[in-house]
Amino acid sequence: MPTLNQQTGPEQAARKRIKDSHALDGDVGRLAHFYRGWASSYELDVDREGYCGPTVVAELASAMQTAYFANERAAIAILDAGCGTGLVGAQLKRLGFQLLDGFDLSEEMAEKARKTRFYRHVQGDVNLNGPLSDYSSATYDITICCGVFTLGHVRPDALRELARVTRPNGFIIASTRKSYAEATSFEDEVRRLEDAGMLVTAQCLKNGKYMAEEGAHYWVFEVPARTSAPAG
Ligand SMILES: C[S@@+](CC[C@H](N)C(=O)[O-])C[C@H]1O[C@@H](n2cnc3c(N)ncnc32)[C@H](O)[C@@H]1O
């Protein structure tokens, strides 16, 4: 990794925007405003920083489908929560998944994802720090949340809604940046949801590659069959 002095102007600017995005305190207005301004250069910035989260989560989805699902890949319904500009959708398409929905807090990021045409439906102005009221329970085979359990973005208790919209015996696949995992109660929330029978940790890839700046943990949770919430 180049030191600060060896970084070019665009690299320094990209790293600053990424850092600034972590200081938004989960404030919906500030997050939406920040990503409105970042939507046009987001992909270039994260590419400069070697962002590989979308590849890892899509490959985990691929492995779970091959190992556990009877349905062929093209029939697996996936929700990309906090889809941003659609980088996860691009990787899922590459691997043969076709039934993709996405949502994001930022309408500008969501519009970029819509334009990729990787998704059936993309909704903007959806806040993962609250109830996902437009999404029915037990709908998706796999729910993915990549790059969103990040400082200043989404609280750990958002996992609860991700579990609700995922069908019994389906999977939630999520990244947690290392700094987020260290600073928040994400693992406590996982234990609470496990104790409540709402999810089971199926896999955790600790300290995986994520970005030049820092790594991430990658989680695969299974939603158990017996305790799924009634369809709503
Ligand atoms: C770092 S980007 C990751 C985007 C995409 N998943 C990826 O991997 O490229 C974080 C995304 O989370 C969205 N976001 C932040 N807070 C959110 C919230 N409370 N609810 C839904 N989306 C949120 C942002 O708008 C942004 O698109």
PDB file of C-alpha atoms and ligand atoms in Angstrom:
ATOM      1  CA  MET A   1       0.000   0.000   0.000  1.00  0.00           C
ATOM      2  CA  PRO A   2       1.489   3.425  -0.876  1.00  0.00           C
ATOM      3  CA  THR A   3       2.178   5.739   2.055  1.00  0.00           C
ATOM      4  CA  LEU A   4       0.265   9.011   2.240  1.00  0.00           C
ATOM      5  CA  ASN A   5       3.179  10.827   0.600  1.00  0.00           C
ATOM      6  CA  GLN A   6       3.301   8.379  -2.314  1.00  0.00           C
ATOM      7  CA  GLN A   7      -0.434   8.697  -3.055  1.00  0.00           C
ATOM      8  CA  THR A   8      -1.516  10.698  -6.079  1.00  0.00           C
ATOM      9  CA  GLY A   9      -4.002  13.583  -5.748  1.00  0.00           C
ATOM     10  CA  PRO A  10      -6.973  11.490  -6.935  1.00  0.00           C
ATOM     11  CA  GLU A  11      -6.023   8.652  -4.570  1.00  0.00           C
ATOM     12  CA  GLN A  12      -5.819  11.046  -1.625  1.00  0.00           C
ATOM     13  CA  ALA A  13      -9.159  12.594  -2.598  1.00  0.00           C
ATOM     14  CA  ALA A  14     -10.757   9.136  -2.897  1.00  0.00           C
ATOM     15  CA  ARG A  15      -9.440   8.106   0.501  1.00  0.00           C
ATOM     16  CA  LYS A  16     -10.682  11.359   2.036  1.00  0.00           C
ATOM     17  CA  ARG A  17     -14.201  10.848   0.635  1.00  0.00           C
ATOM     18  CA  ILE A  18     -14.242   7.277   1.979  1.00  0.00           C
ATOM     19  CA  LYS A  19     -13.061   8.515   5.387  1.00  0.00           C
ATOM     20  CA  ASP A  20     -15.590  11.363   5.403  1.00  0.00           C
ATOM     21  CA  SER A  21     -18.385   8.874   4.706  1.00  0.00           C
ATOM     22  CA  HIS A  22     -17.616   7.219   8.061  1.00  0.00           C
ATOM     23  CA  ALA A  23     -18.264  10.390  10.035  1.00  0.00           C
ATOM     24  CA  LEU A  24     -21.960  10.809   9.267  1.00  0.00           C
ATOM     25  CA  ASP A  25     -23.246   9.410  12.582  1.00  0.00           C
ATOM     26  CA  GLY A  26     -25.986   7.348  10.915  1.00  0.00           C
ATOM     27  CA  ASP A  27     -27.857  10.596  10.251  1.00  0.00           C
ATOM     28  CA  VAL A  28     -30.230   9.888   7.365  1.00  0.00           C
ATOM     29  CA  GLY A  29     -30.177  13.446   6.032  1.00  0.00           C
ATOM     30  CA  ARG A  30     -26.378  13.706   6.090  1.00  0.00           C
ATOM     31  CA  LEU A  31     -25.930  10.229   4.572  1.00  0.00           C
ATOM     32  CA  ALA A  32     -28.393  10.952   1.761  1.00  0.00           C
ATOM     33  CA  HIS A  33     -26.738  14.318   1.083  1.00  0.00           C
ATOM     34  CA  PHE A  34     -23.239  12.843   1.142  1.00  0.00           C
ATOM     35  CA  TYR A  35     -24.058   9.969  -1.240  1.00  0.00           C
ATOM     36  CA  ARG A  36     -25.967  12.327  -3.565  1.00  0.00           C
ATOM     37  CA  GLY A  37     -22.659  14.121  -4.084  1.00  0.00           C
ATOM     38  CA  TRP A  38     -20.583  10.924  -4.249  1.00  0.00           C
ATOM     39  CA  ALA A  39     -22.772   8.865  -6.639  1.00  0.00           C
ATOM     40  CA  SER A  40     -20.951   9.959  -9.807  1.00  0.00           C
ATOM     41  CA  SER A  41     -17.414   9.179  -8.578  1.00  0.00           C
ATOM     42  CA  TYR A  42     -18.108   6.393  -6.047  1.00  0.00           C
ATOM     43  CA  GLU A  43     -17.101   3.488  -8.301  1.00  0.00           C
ATOM     44  CA  LEU A  44     -13.869   5.116  -9.409  1.00  0.00           C
ATOM     45  CA  ASP A  45     -12.950   5.967  -5.805  1.00  0.00           C
ATOM     46  CA  VAL A  46     -13.556   2.493  -4.380  1.00  0.00           C
ATOM     47  CA  ASP A  47     -11.845   0.870  -7.363  1.00  0.00           C
ATOM     48  CA  ARG A  48      -8.766   3.007  -6.647  1.00  0.00           C
ATOM     49  CA  GLU A  49      -8.823   1.626  -3.106  1.00  0.00           C
ATOM     50  CA  GLY A  50      -8.995  -2.002  -4.278  1.00  0.00           C
ATOM     51  CA  TYR A  51     -12.545  -2.576  -2.970  1.00  0.00           C
ATOM     52  CA  CYS A  52     -13.313  -6.296  -3.296  1.00  0.00           C
ATOM     53  CA  GLY A  53     -16.317  -6.616  -0.917  1.00  0.00           C
ATOM     54  CA  PRO A  54     -18.852  -7.158  -3.749  1.00  0.00           C
ATOM     55  CA  THR A  55     -16.769  -9.998  -5.227  1.00  0.00           C
ATOM     56  CA  VAL A  56     -16.469 -11.767  -1.869  1.00  0.00           C
ATOM     57  CA  VAL A  57     -20.181 -11.533  -0.946  1.00  0.00           C
ATOM     58  CA  ALA A  58     -21.288 -12.648  -4.426  1.00  0.00           C
ATOM     59  CA  GLU A  59     -18.928 -15.621  -4.303  1.00  0.00           C
ATOM     60  CA  LEU A  60     -20.279 -16.532  -0.852  1.00  0.00           C
ATOM     61  CA  ALA A  61     -23.823 -16.396  -2.313  1.00  0.00           C
ATOM     62  CA  SER A  62     -22.652 -18.627  -5.097  1.00  0.00           C
ATOM     63  CA  ALA A  63     -21.181 -21.171  -2.665  1.00  0.00           C
ATOM     64  CA  MET A  64     -24.336 -21.210  -0.498  1.00  0.00           C
ATOM     65  CA  GLN A  65     -26.537 -21.787  -3.560  1.00  0.00           C
ATOM     66  CA  THR A  66     -24.357 -24.638  -4.824  1.00  0.00           C
ATOM     67  CA  ALA A  67     -24.085 -26.255  -1.388  1.00  0.00           C
ATOM     68  CA  TYR A  68     -27.631 -25.864  -0.073  1.00  0.00           C
ATOM     69  CA  PHE A  69     -30.307 -24.896  -2.599  1.00  0.00           C
ATOM     70  CA  ALA A  70     -32.259 -27.240  -4.825  1.00  0.00           C
ATOM     71  CA  ASN A  71     -33.224 -24.382  -7.150  1.00  0.00           C
ATOM     72  CA  GLU A  72     -30.918 -23.418  -9.966  1.00  0.00           C
ATOM     73  CA  ARG A  73     -29.029 -20.162  -9.614  1.00  0.00           C
ATOM     74  CA  ALA A  74     -31.221 -18.224 -12.025  1.00  0.00           C
ATOM     75  CA  ALA A  75     -34.266 -18.908  -9.799  1.00  0.00           C
ATOM     76  CA  ILE A  76     -32.745 -17.653  -6.528  1.00  0.00           C
ATOM     77  CA  ALA A  77     -34.310 -14.368  -5.339  1.00  0.00           C
ATOM     78  CA  ILE A  78     -31.740 -11.997  -3.862  1.00  0.00           C
ATOM     79  CA  LEU A  79     -32.194  -8.663  -2.085  1.00  0.00           C
ATOM     80  CA  ASP A  80     -29.179  -6.322  -2.210  1.00  0.00           C
ATOM     81  CA  ALA A  81     -29.697  -4.083   0.843  1.00  0.00           C
ATOM     82  CA  GLY A  82     -27.826  -0.786   0.477  1.00  0.00           C
ATOM     83  CA  CYS A  83     -27.081  -1.674  -3.150  1.00  0.00           C
ATOM     84  CA  GLY A  84     -25.330   1.624  -3.898  1.00  0.00           C
ATOM     85  CA  THR A  85     -24.478   1.879  -7.584  1.00  0.00           C
ATOM     86  CA  GLY A  86     -24.903  -1.873  -8.172  1.00  0.00           C
ATOM     87  CA  LEU A  87     -21.404  -3.308  -7.723  1.00  0.00           C
ATOM     88  CA  VAL A  88     -22.812  -6.387  -5.929  1.00  0.00           C
ATOM     89  CA  GLY A  89     -25.408  -6.825  -8.693  1.00  0.00           C
ATOM     90  CA  ALA A  90     -22.631  -6.859 -11.301  1.00  0.00           C
ATOM     91  CA  GLN A  91     -20.818  -9.666  -9.486  1.00  0.00           C
ATOM     92  CA  LEU A  92     -24.023 -11.655  -8.922  1.00  0.00           C
ATOM     93  CA  LYS A  93     -24.903 -11.382 -12.629  1.00  0.00           C
ATOM     94  CA  ARG A  94     -21.420 -12.547 -13.568  1.00  0.00           C
ATOM     95  CA  LEU A  95     -22.038 -15.647 -11.463  1.00  0.00           C
ATOM     96  CA  GLY A  96     -25.408 -16.413 -13.080  1.00  0.00           C
ATOM     97  CA  PHE A  97     -27.900 -14.960 -10.570  1.00  0.00           C
ATOM     98  CA  GLN A  98     -30.799 -13.166 -12.234  1.00  0.00           C
ATOM     99  CA  LEU A  99     -33.582 -12.358  -9.775  1.00  0.00           C
ATOM    100  CA  LEU A 100     -32.062  -9.350  -8.069  1.00  0.00           C
ATOM    101  CA  ASP A 101     -33.822  -6.557  -6.190  1.00  0.00           C
ATOM    102  CA  GLY A 102     -32.013  -3.694  -4.511  1.00  0.00           C
ATOM    103  CA  PHE A 103     -32.663  -0.707  -2.323  1.00  0.00           C
ATOM    104  CA  ASP A 104     -30.638   2.202  -1.004  1.00  0.00           C
ATOM    105  CA  LEU A 105     -31.102   5.254   1.169  1.00  0.00           C
ATOM    106  CA  SER A 106     -29.720   7.444  -1.605  1.00  0.00           C
ATOM    107  CA  GLU A 107     -31.972   7.894  -4.623  1.00  0.00           C
ATOM    108  CA  GLU A 108     -28.930   8.951  -6.701  1.00  0.00           C
ATOM    109  CA  MET A 109     -27.017   5.765  -5.866  1.00  0.00           C
ATOM    110  CA  ALA A 110     -30.180   3.700  -6.498  1.00  0.00           C
ATOM    111  CA  GLU A 111     -30.651   5.365  -9.885  1.00  0.00           C
ATOM    112  CA  LYS A 112     -27.116   4.324 -10.875  1.00  0.00           C
ATOM    113  CA  ALA A 113     -27.977   0.744  -9.870  1.00  0.00           C
ATOM    114  CA  ARG A 114     -31.238   0.897 -11.879  1.00  0.00           C
ATOM    115  CA  LYS A 115     -29.332   2.020 -14.951  1.00  0.00           C
ATOM    116  CA  THR A 116     -27.100  -1.069 -14.847  1.00  0.00           C
ATOM    117  CA  ARG A 117     -30.215  -3.165 -15.630  1.00  0.00           C
ATOM    118  CA  PHE A 118     -28.796  -5.923 -13.424  1.00  0.00           C
ATOM    119  CA  TYR A 119     -31.803  -5.646 -11.103  1.00  0.00           C
ATOM    120  CA  ARG A 120     -35.536  -6.387 -11.508  1.00  0.00           C
ATOM    121  CA  HIS A 121     -36.371  -3.536  -9.171  1.00  0.00           C
ATOM    122  CA  VAL A 122     -34.360  -0.918  -7.288  1.00  0.00           C
ATOM    123  CA  GLN A 123     -35.922   1.376  -4.695  1.00  0.00           C
ATOM    124  CA  GLY A 124     -34.386   4.589  -3.396  1.00  0.00           C
ATOM    125  CA  ASP A 125     -35.141   6.423  -0.121  1.00  0.00           C
ATOM    126  CA  VAL A 126     -35.222   3.174   1.907  1.00  0.00           C
ATOM    127  CA  ASN A 127     -33.704   3.467   5.370  1.00  0.00           C
ATOM    128  CA  LEU A 128     -32.239   0.264   6.768  1.00  0.00           C
ATOM    129  CA  ASN A 129     -32.135   1.856  10.240  1.00  0.00           C
ATOM    130  CA  GLY A 130     -35.921   1.519  10.339  1.00  0.00           C
ATOM    131  CA  PRO A 131     -38.601  -0.999   9.357  1.00  0.00           C
ATOM    132  CA  LEU A 132     -38.447  -2.127   5.727  1.00  0.00           C
ATOM    133  CA  SER A 133     -42.190  -1.609   5.414  1.00  0.00           C
ATOM    134  CA  ASP A 134     -42.319  -2.118   1.622  1.00  0.00           C
ATOM    135  CA  TYR A 135     -40.731  -5.558   1.932  1.00  0.00           C
ATOM    136  CA  SER A 136     -42.752  -8.613   2.976  1.00  0.00           C
ATOM    137  CA  SER A 137     -41.437 -11.167   5.432  1.00  0.00           C
ATOM    138  CA  ALA A 138     -39.769 -14.378   4.278  1.00  0.00           C
ATOM    139  CA  THR A 139     -39.429 -13.189   0.659  1.00  0.00           C
ATOM    140  CA  TYR A 140     -35.797 -13.614  -0.364  1.00  0.00           C
ATOM    141  CA  ASP A 141     -33.635 -16.737  -0.622  1.00  0.00           C
ATOM    142  CA  ILE A 142     -30.554 -14.617   0.046  1.00  0.00           C
ATOM    143  CA  THR A 143     -30.230 -11.087   1.436  1.00  0.00           C
ATOM    144  CA  ILE A 144     -26.911  -9.350   0.931  1.00  0.00           C
ATOM    145  CA  CYS A 145     -25.631  -6.284   2.761  1.00  0.00           C
ATOM    146  CA  CYS A 146     -22.186  -5.239   1.573  1.00  0.00           C
ATOM    147  CA  GLY A 147     -20.315  -2.115   2.655  1.00  0.00           C
ATOM    148  CA  VAL A 148     -23.233  -0.897   4.760  1.00  0.00           C
ATOM    149  CA  PHE A 149     -22.314  -2.142   8.244  1.00  0.00           C
ATOM    150  CA  THR A 150     -19.706   0.597   8.192  1.00  0.00           C
ATOM    151  CA  LEU A 151     -19.017   3.363  10.713  1.00  0.00           C
ATOM    152  CA  GLY A 152     -21.534   6.193  10.464  1.00  0.00           C
ATOM    153  CA  HIS A 153     -23.958   4.183   8.296  1.00  0.00           C
ATOM    154  CA  VAL A 154     -26.217   1.461   9.689  1.00  0.00           C
ATOM    155  CA  ARG A 155     -26.699   0.178  13.240  1.00  0.00           C
ATOM    156  CA  PRO A 156     -26.187  -3.516  14.086  1.00  0.00           C
ATOM    157  CA  ASP A 157     -29.900  -3.938  14.886  1.00  0.00           C
ATOM    158  CA  ALA A 158     -30.649  -3.542  11.159  1.00  0.00           C
ATOM    159  CA  LEU A 159     -29.805  -7.255  11.011  1.00  0.00           C
ATOM    160  CA  ARG A 160     -33.257  -7.942  12.474  1.00  0.00           C
ATOM    161  CA  GLU A 161     -35.052  -6.576   9.394  1.00  0.00           C
ATOM    162  CA  LEU A 162     -32.651  -8.398   7.083  1.00  0.00           C
ATOM    163  CA  ALA A 163     -33.593 -11.622   8.902  1.00  0.00           C
ATOM    164  CA  ARG A 164     -37.308 -10.843   8.620  1.00  0.00           C
ATOM    165  CA  VAL A 165     -37.306 -10.426   4.825  1.00  0.00           C
ATOM    166  CA  THR A 166     -35.205 -13.575   4.283  1.00  0.00           C
ATOM    167  CA  ARG A 167     -37.112 -16.846   3.959  1.00  0.00           C
ATOM    168  CA  PRO A 168     -36.648 -19.736   6.402  1.00  0.00           C
ATOM    169  CA  ASN A 169     -33.522 -21.702   5.476  1.00  0.00           C
ATOM    170  CA  GLY A 170     -32.373 -18.734   3.427  1.00  0.00           C
ATOM    171  CA  PHE A 171     -29.159 -16.800   4.083  1.00  0.00           C
ATOM    172  CA  ILE A 172     -28.056 -13.290   4.988  1.00  0.00           C
ATOM    173  CA  ILE A 173     -24.582 -12.404   3.754  1.00  0.00           C
ATOM    174  CA  ALA A 174     -23.012  -9.270   5.217  1.00  0.00           C
ATOM    175  CA  SER A 175     -19.664  -7.542   5.487  1.00  0.00           C
ATOM    176  CA  THR A 176     -18.605  -5.638   8.589  1.00  0.00           C
ATOM    177  CA  ARG A 177     -15.564  -3.412   8.197  1.00  0.00           C
ATOM    178  CA  LYS A 178     -12.992  -4.190  10.875  1.00  0.00           C
ATOM    179  CA  SER A 179     -13.275  -0.716  12.430  1.00  0.00           C
ATOM    180  CA  TYR A 180     -17.079  -1.114  12.572  1.00  0.00           C
ATOM    181  CA  ALA A 181     -16.853  -4.561  14.163  1.00  0.00           C
ATOM    182  CA  GLU A 182     -14.480  -3.163  16.792  1.00  0.00           C
ATOM    183  CA  ALA A 183     -16.465  -0.004  17.561  1.00  0.00           C
ATOM    184  CA  THR A 184     -20.027  -1.332  17.608  1.00  0.00           C
ATOM    185  CA  SER A 185     -21.959  -4.094  19.327  1.00  0.00           C
ATOM    186  CA  PHE A 186     -22.458  -6.066  16.096  1.00  0.00           C
ATOM    187  CA  GLU A 187     -21.351  -9.361  17.625  1.00  0.00           C
ATOM    188  CA  ASP A 188     -23.599  -8.777  20.671  1.00  0.00           C
ATOM    189  CA  GLU A 189     -26.507  -8.193  18.307  1.00  0.00           C
ATOM    190  CA  VAL A 190     -25.682 -11.438  16.498  1.00  0.00           C
ATOM    191  CA  ARG A 191     -25.759 -13.275  19.838  1.00  0.00           C
ATOM    192  CA  ARG A 192     -29.093 -11.648  20.772  1.00  0.00           C
ATOM    193  CA  LEU A 193     -30.657 -12.714  17.472  1.00  0.00           C
ATOM    194  CA  GLU A 194     -29.179 -16.198  17.792  1.00  0.00           C
ATOM    195  CA  ASP A 195     -30.624 -16.490  21.324  1.00  0.00           C
ATOM    196  CA  ALA A 196     -34.006 -15.343  19.992  1.00  0.00           C
ATOM    197  CA  GLY A 197     -33.827 -18.078  17.327  1.00  0.00           C
ATOM    198  CA  MET A 198     -33.882 -15.515  14.509  1.00  0.00           C
ATOM    199  CA  LEU A 199     -30.587 -16.518  12.909  1.00  0.00           C
ATOM    200  CA  VAL A 200     -27.667 -18.902  13.132  1.00  0.00           C
ATOM    201  CA  THR A 201     -24.119 -17.996  12.154  1.00  0.00           C
ATOM    202  CA  ALA A 202     -23.254 -20.399   9.353  1.00  0.00           C
ATOM    203  CA  GLN A 203     -19.862 -18.974   8.369  1.00  0.00           C
ATOM    204  CA  CYS A 204     -17.622 -16.080   9.316  1.00  0.00           C
ATOM    205  CA  LEU A 205     -14.550 -15.163   7.295  1.00  0.00           C
ATOM    206  CA  LYS A 206     -12.573 -13.047   9.766  1.00  0.00           C
ATOM    207  CA  ASN A 207     -10.183 -10.328   8.591  1.00  0.00           C
ATOM    208  CA  GLY A 208     -10.809 -10.869   4.899  1.00  0.00           C
ATOM    209  CA  LYS A 209      -9.571  -8.552   2.175  1.00  0.00           C
ATOM    210  CA  TYR A 210     -11.900  -5.593   1.645  1.00  0.00           C
ATOM    211  CA  MET A 211     -10.059  -2.361   0.815  1.00  0.00           C
ATOM    212  CA  ALA A 212      -6.464  -1.194   0.889  1.00  0.00           C
ATOM    213  CA  GLU A 213      -7.149   0.761   4.070  1.00  0.00           C
ATOM    214  CA  GLU A 214      -8.540  -2.141   6.127  1.00  0.00           C
ATOM    215  CA  GLY A 215     -10.089  -5.584   6.015  1.00  0.00           C
ATOM    216  CA  ALA A 216     -13.543  -6.808   6.919  1.00  0.00           C
ATOM    217  CA  HIS A 217     -15.312  -9.777   8.405  1.00  0.00           C
ATOM    218  CA  TYR A 218     -17.735 -11.565   6.078  1.00  0.00           C
ATOM    219  CA  TRP A 219     -20.741 -13.214   7.709  1.00  0.00           C
ATOM    220  CA  VAL A 220     -23.183 -15.816   6.465  1.00  0.00           C
ATOM    221  CA  PHE A 221     -26.259 -16.218   8.673  1.00  0.00           C
ATOM    222  CA  GLU A 222     -28.952 -18.806   8.144  1.00  0.00           C
ATOM    223  CA  VAL A 223     -32.550 -17.958   9.028  1.00  0.00           C
ATOM    224  CA  PRO A 224     -33.869 -20.999  10.880  1.00  0.00           C
ATOM    225  CA  ALA A 225     -37.043 -22.657   9.648  1.00  0.00           C
ATOM    226  CA  ARG A 226     -38.940 -22.906  12.894  1.00  0.00           C
ATOM    227  CA  THR A 227     -38.961 -19.307  14.113  1.00  0.00           C
ATOM    228  CA  SER A 228     -39.600 -17.290  10.976  1.00  0.00           C
ATOM    229  CA  ALA A 229     -41.953 -14.355  11.510  1.00  0.00           C
ATOM    230  CA  PRO A 230     -45.423 -14.679   9.969  1.00  0.00           C
ATOM    231  CA  ALA A 231     -45.586 -13.350   6.409  1.00  0.00           C
ATOM    232  CA  GLY A 232     -46.475  -9.657   6.493  1.00  0.00           C
TER     233      GLY A 232
HETATM  234  C1  LIG B   1     -20.119   2.032   0.935  1.00  0.00           C
HETATM  235  S1  LIG B   1     -21.617   2.083   0.044  1.00  0.00           S
HETATM  236  C2  LIG B   1     -21.829   0.355  -0.424  1.00  0.00           C
HETATM  237  C3  LIG B   1     -22.695   0.226  -1.654  1.00  0.00           C
HETATM  238  C4  LIG B   1     -22.694  -1.168  -2.277  1.00  0.00           C
HETATM  239  N1  LIG B   1     -23.354  -2.134  -1.441  1.00  0.00           N
HETATM  240  C5  LIG B   1     -21.279  -1.589  -2.600  1.00  0.00           C
HETATM  241  O1  LIG B   1     -20.807  -2.568  -2.009  1.00  0.00           O
HETATM  242  O2  LIG B   1     -20.665  -0.936  -3.448  1.00  0.00           O
HETATM  243  C6  LIG B   1     -22.805   2.253   1.330  1.00  0.00           C
HETATM  244  C7  LIG B   1     -24.236   2.409   0.814  1.00  0.00           C
HETATM  245  O3  LIG B   1     -25.114   2.332   1.930  1.00  0.00           O
HETATM  246  C8  LIG B   1     -26.143   3.273   1.729  1.00  0.00           C
HETATM  247  N2  LIG B   1     -26.704   3.590   3.043  1.00  0.00           N
HETATM  248  C9  LIG B   1     -26.130   4.302   4.036  1.00  0.00           C
HETATM  249  N3  LIG B   1     -26.960   4.357   5.091  1.00  0.00           N
HETATM  250  C10 LIG B   1     -28.081   3.667   4.747  1.00  0.00           C
HETATM  251  C11 LIG B   1     -29.297   3.392   5.398  1.00  0.00           C
HETATM  252  N4  LIG B   1     -29.530   3.848   6.634  1.00  0.00           N
HETATM  253  N5  LIG B   1     -30.228   2.662   4.754  1.00  0.00           N
HETATM  254  C12 LIG B   1     -29.999   2.203   3.490  1.00  0.00           C
HETATM  255  N6  LIG B   1     -28.855   2.437   2.810  1.00  0.00           N
HETATM  256  C13 LIG B   1     -27.907   3.155   3.433  1.00  0.00           C
HETATM  257  C14 LIG B   1     -25.456   4.444   1.060  1.00  0.00           C
HETATM  258  O4  LIG B   1     -26.368   5.290   0.406  1.00  0.00           O
HETATM  259  C15 LIG B   1     -24.485   3.730   0.116  1.00  0.00           C
HETATM  260  O5  LIG B   1     -25.044   3.519  -1.142  1.00  0.00           O
END
